[in-house]
Short mmCIF file of C-alpha atoms and ligand atoms in Angstrom, two decimals:
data_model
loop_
_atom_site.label_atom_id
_atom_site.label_comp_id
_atom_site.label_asym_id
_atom_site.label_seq_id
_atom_site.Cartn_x
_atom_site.Cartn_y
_atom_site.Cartn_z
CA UNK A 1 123.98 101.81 44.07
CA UNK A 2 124.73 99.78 41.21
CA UNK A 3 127.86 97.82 39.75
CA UNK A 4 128.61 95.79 36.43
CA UNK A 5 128.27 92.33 37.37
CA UNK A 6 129.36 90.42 33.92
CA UNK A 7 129.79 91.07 30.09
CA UNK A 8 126.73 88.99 28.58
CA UNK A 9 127.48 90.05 24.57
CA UNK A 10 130.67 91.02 24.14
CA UNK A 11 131.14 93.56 21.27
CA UNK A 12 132.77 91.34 18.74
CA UNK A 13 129.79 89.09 18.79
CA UNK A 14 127.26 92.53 18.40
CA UNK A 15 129.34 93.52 15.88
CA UNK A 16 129.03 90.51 14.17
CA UNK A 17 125.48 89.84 14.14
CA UNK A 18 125.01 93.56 13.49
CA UNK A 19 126.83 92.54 9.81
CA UNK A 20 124.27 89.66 9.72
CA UNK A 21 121.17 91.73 10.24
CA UNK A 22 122.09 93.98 7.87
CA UNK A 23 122.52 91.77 5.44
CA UNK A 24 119.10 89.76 6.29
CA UNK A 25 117.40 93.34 5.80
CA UNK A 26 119.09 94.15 2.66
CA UNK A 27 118.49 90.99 1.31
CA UNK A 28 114.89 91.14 2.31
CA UNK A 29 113.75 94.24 0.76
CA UNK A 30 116.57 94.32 -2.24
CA UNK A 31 115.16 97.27 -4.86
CA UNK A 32 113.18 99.39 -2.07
CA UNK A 33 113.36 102.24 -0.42
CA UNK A 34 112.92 102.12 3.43
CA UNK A 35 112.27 104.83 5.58
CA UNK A 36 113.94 103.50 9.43
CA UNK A 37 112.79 105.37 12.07
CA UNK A 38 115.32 105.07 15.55
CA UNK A 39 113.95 105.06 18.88
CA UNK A 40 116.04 107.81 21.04
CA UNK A 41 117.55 107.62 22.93
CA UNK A 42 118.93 103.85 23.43
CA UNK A 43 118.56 102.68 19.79
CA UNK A 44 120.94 105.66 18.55
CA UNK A 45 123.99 102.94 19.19
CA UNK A 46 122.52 100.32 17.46
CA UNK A 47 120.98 102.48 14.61
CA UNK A 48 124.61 103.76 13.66
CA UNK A 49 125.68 100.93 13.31
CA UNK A 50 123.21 98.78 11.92
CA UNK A 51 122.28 101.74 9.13
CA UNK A 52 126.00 101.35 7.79
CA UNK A 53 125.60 97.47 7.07
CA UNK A 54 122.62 98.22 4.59
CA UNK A 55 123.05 98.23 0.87
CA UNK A 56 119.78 100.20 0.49
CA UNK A 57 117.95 103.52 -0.71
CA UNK A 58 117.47 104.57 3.10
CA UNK A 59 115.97 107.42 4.95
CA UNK A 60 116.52 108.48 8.41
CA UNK A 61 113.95 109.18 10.84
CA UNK A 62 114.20 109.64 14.75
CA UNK A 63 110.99 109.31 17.76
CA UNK A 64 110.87 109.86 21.25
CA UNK A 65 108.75 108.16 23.22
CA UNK A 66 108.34 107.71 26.76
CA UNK A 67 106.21 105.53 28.72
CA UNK A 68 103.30 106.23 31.26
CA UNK A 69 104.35 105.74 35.07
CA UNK A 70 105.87 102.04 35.70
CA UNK A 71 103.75 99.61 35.68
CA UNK A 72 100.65 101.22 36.94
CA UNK A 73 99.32 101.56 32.83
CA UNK A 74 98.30 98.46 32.04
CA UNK A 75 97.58 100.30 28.56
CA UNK A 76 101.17 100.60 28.13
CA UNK A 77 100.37 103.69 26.47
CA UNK A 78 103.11 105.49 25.13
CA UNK A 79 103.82 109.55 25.19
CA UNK A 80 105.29 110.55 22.04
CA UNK A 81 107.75 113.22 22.98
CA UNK A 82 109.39 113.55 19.34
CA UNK A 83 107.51 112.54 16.28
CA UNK A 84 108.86 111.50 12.73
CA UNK A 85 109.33 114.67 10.47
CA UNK A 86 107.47 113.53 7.09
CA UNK A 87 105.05 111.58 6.54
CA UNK A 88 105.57 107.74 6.67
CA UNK A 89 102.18 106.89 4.36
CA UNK A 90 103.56 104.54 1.50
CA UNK A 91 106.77 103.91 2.77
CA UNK A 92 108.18 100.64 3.66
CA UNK A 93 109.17 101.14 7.79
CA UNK A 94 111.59 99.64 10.02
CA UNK A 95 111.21 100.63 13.25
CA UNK A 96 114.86 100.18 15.00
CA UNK A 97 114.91 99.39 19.34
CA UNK A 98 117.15 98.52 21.41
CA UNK A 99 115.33 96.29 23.63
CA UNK A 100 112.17 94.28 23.80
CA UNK A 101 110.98 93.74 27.12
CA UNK A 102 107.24 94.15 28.23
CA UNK A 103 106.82 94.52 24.71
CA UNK A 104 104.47 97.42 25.25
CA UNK A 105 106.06 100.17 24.19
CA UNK A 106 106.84 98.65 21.06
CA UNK A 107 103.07 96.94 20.31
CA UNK A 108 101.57 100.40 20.78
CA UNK A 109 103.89 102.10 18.63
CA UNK A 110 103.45 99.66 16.25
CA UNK A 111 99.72 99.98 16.12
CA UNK A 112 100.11 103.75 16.17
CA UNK A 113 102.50 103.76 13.22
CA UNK A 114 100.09 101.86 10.90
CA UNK A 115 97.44 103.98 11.51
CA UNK A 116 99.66 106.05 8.77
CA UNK A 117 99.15 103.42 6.00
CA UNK A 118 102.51 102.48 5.50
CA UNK A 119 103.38 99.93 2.92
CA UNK A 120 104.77 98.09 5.07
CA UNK A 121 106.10 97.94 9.04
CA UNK A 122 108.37 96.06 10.10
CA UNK A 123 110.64 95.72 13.62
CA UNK A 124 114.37 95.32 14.28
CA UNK A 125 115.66 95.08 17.72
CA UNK A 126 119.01 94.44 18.99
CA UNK A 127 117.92 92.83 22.46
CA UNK A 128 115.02 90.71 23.10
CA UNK A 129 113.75 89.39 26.75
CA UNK A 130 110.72 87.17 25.53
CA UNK A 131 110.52 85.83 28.85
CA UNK A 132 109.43 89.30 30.68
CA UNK A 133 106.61 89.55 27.71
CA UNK A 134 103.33 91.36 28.81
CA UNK A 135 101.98 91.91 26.01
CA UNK A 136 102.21 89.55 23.11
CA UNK A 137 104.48 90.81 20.55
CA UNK A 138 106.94 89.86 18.16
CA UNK A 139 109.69 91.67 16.36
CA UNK A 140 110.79 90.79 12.48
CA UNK A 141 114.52 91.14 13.17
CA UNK A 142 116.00 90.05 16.76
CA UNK A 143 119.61 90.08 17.44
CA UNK A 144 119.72 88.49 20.45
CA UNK A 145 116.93 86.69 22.98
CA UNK A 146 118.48 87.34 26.48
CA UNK A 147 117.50 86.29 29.91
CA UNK A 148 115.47 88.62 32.50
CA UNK A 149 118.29 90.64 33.53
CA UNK A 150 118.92 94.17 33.25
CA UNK A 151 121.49 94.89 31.01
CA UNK A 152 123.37 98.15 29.75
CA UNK A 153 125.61 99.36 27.16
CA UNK A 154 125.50 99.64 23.22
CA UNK A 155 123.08 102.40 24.20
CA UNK A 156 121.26 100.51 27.19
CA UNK A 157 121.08 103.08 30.16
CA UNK A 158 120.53 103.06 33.59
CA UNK A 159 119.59 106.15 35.00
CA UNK A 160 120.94 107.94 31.63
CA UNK A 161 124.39 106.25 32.40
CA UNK A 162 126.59 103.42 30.60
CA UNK A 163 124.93 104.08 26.89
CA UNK A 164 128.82 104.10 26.07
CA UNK A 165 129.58 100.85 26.90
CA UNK A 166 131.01 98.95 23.80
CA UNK A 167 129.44 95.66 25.12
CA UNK A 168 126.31 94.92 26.40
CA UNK A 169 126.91 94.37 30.06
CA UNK A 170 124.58 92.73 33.63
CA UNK A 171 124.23 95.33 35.96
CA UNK A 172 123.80 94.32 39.72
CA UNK A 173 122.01 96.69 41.71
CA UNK A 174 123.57 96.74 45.15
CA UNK A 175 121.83 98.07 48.86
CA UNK A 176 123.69 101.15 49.17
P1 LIG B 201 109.06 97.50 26.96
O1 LIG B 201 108.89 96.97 28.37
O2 LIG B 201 109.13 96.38 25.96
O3 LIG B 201 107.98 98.49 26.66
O4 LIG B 201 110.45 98.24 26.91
C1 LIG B 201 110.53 99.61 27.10
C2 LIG B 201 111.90 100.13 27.30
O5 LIG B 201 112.40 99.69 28.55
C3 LIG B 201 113.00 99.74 26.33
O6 LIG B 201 112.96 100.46 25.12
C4 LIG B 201 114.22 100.12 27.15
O7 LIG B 201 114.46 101.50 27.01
C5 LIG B 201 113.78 99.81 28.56
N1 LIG B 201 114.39 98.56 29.03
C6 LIG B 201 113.82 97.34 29.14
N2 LIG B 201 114.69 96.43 29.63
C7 LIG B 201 115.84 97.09 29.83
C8 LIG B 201 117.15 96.69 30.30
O8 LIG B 201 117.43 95.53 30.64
N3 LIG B 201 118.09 97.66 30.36
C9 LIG B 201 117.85 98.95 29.97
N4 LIG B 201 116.66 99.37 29.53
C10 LIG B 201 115.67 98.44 29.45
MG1 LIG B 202 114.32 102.47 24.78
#
């Protein structure tokens, strides 16, 4: 079983660094096109948001990607279970998560992605536990470094539930 334990961002503060991010991006690549690809399912929250604070010639791309058992892949080898639809050579990228953890999925994606000879590739996450790092890996745009606890809401499941939650929330998991 499993209960919410605390709020940890509430959503004014998302909100407003969502606004700040935005404007960071737009700033950054002022005049360019950029093709940002979401990472279903838990970036979708994030993305909706964050895609309405640009002031950019954007394009909208969506993956799927799941990864290999737990733990057992020291690889962290990802499955990609929906690709991009065109073809992402020449474009400048922003790859949009919600969380970085492990940082696996996110380094092999990464790698994977250039393969394509984009002009560019860049990361934006909304969460970021640098402390539970396994990999060494760094995104471009962080909204928030949080502490090793598992958190849901603004897309953030557990067990497919909570994605709905307007703030990002602790959750406690309980014996029974
Ligand atoms: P990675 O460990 O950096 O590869 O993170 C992989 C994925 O684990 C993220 O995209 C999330 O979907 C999930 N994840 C990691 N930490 C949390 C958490 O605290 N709550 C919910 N999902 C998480
Ligand atoms: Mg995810």
């Amino acid at each position: 079983m499993e209960k919410i334990k605390k709020i940890l961002i509430p959503e004014a503060d998302i909100k407003a660094r969502v606004r700040e991010l935005g404007a960071e991006i737009s700033r950054d690549y002022a005049g360019k096109a950029v093709t940002l690809i979401c990472i279903l399912n838990g970036a979708s929250v994030f993305f909706a948001d964050l895609v309405r604070e640009l002031d950019l010639d954007v394009r909208f791309e969506f993956m799927s990607v799941s990864s290999y058992g737990s733990g057992t892949v020291t690889s962290g080898e990802v499955k990609i279970l929906k690709d991009v639809n065109y073809p992402i050579e020449g474009k400048n990228v922003i790859i949009v998560e919600d969380i970085i953890d492990s940082g696996c999925t996110l380094s092999y994606l990464k790698r994977l992605l250039e393969q394509r000879n984009p002009a560019s590739i860049r990361v934006c996450t909304i969460l970021d536990k640098p402390s539970r790092r396994k990999v060494d890996f760094k995104g471009e745009y962080v909204g928030f470094e949080i502490p090793d606890e598992f958190v849901i809401g603004y897309g953030l499941d557990y067990d497919g539930k909570y994605r709905n939650l307007k703030d990002v929330c602790v959750l406690e998991l309980t014996e029974d």
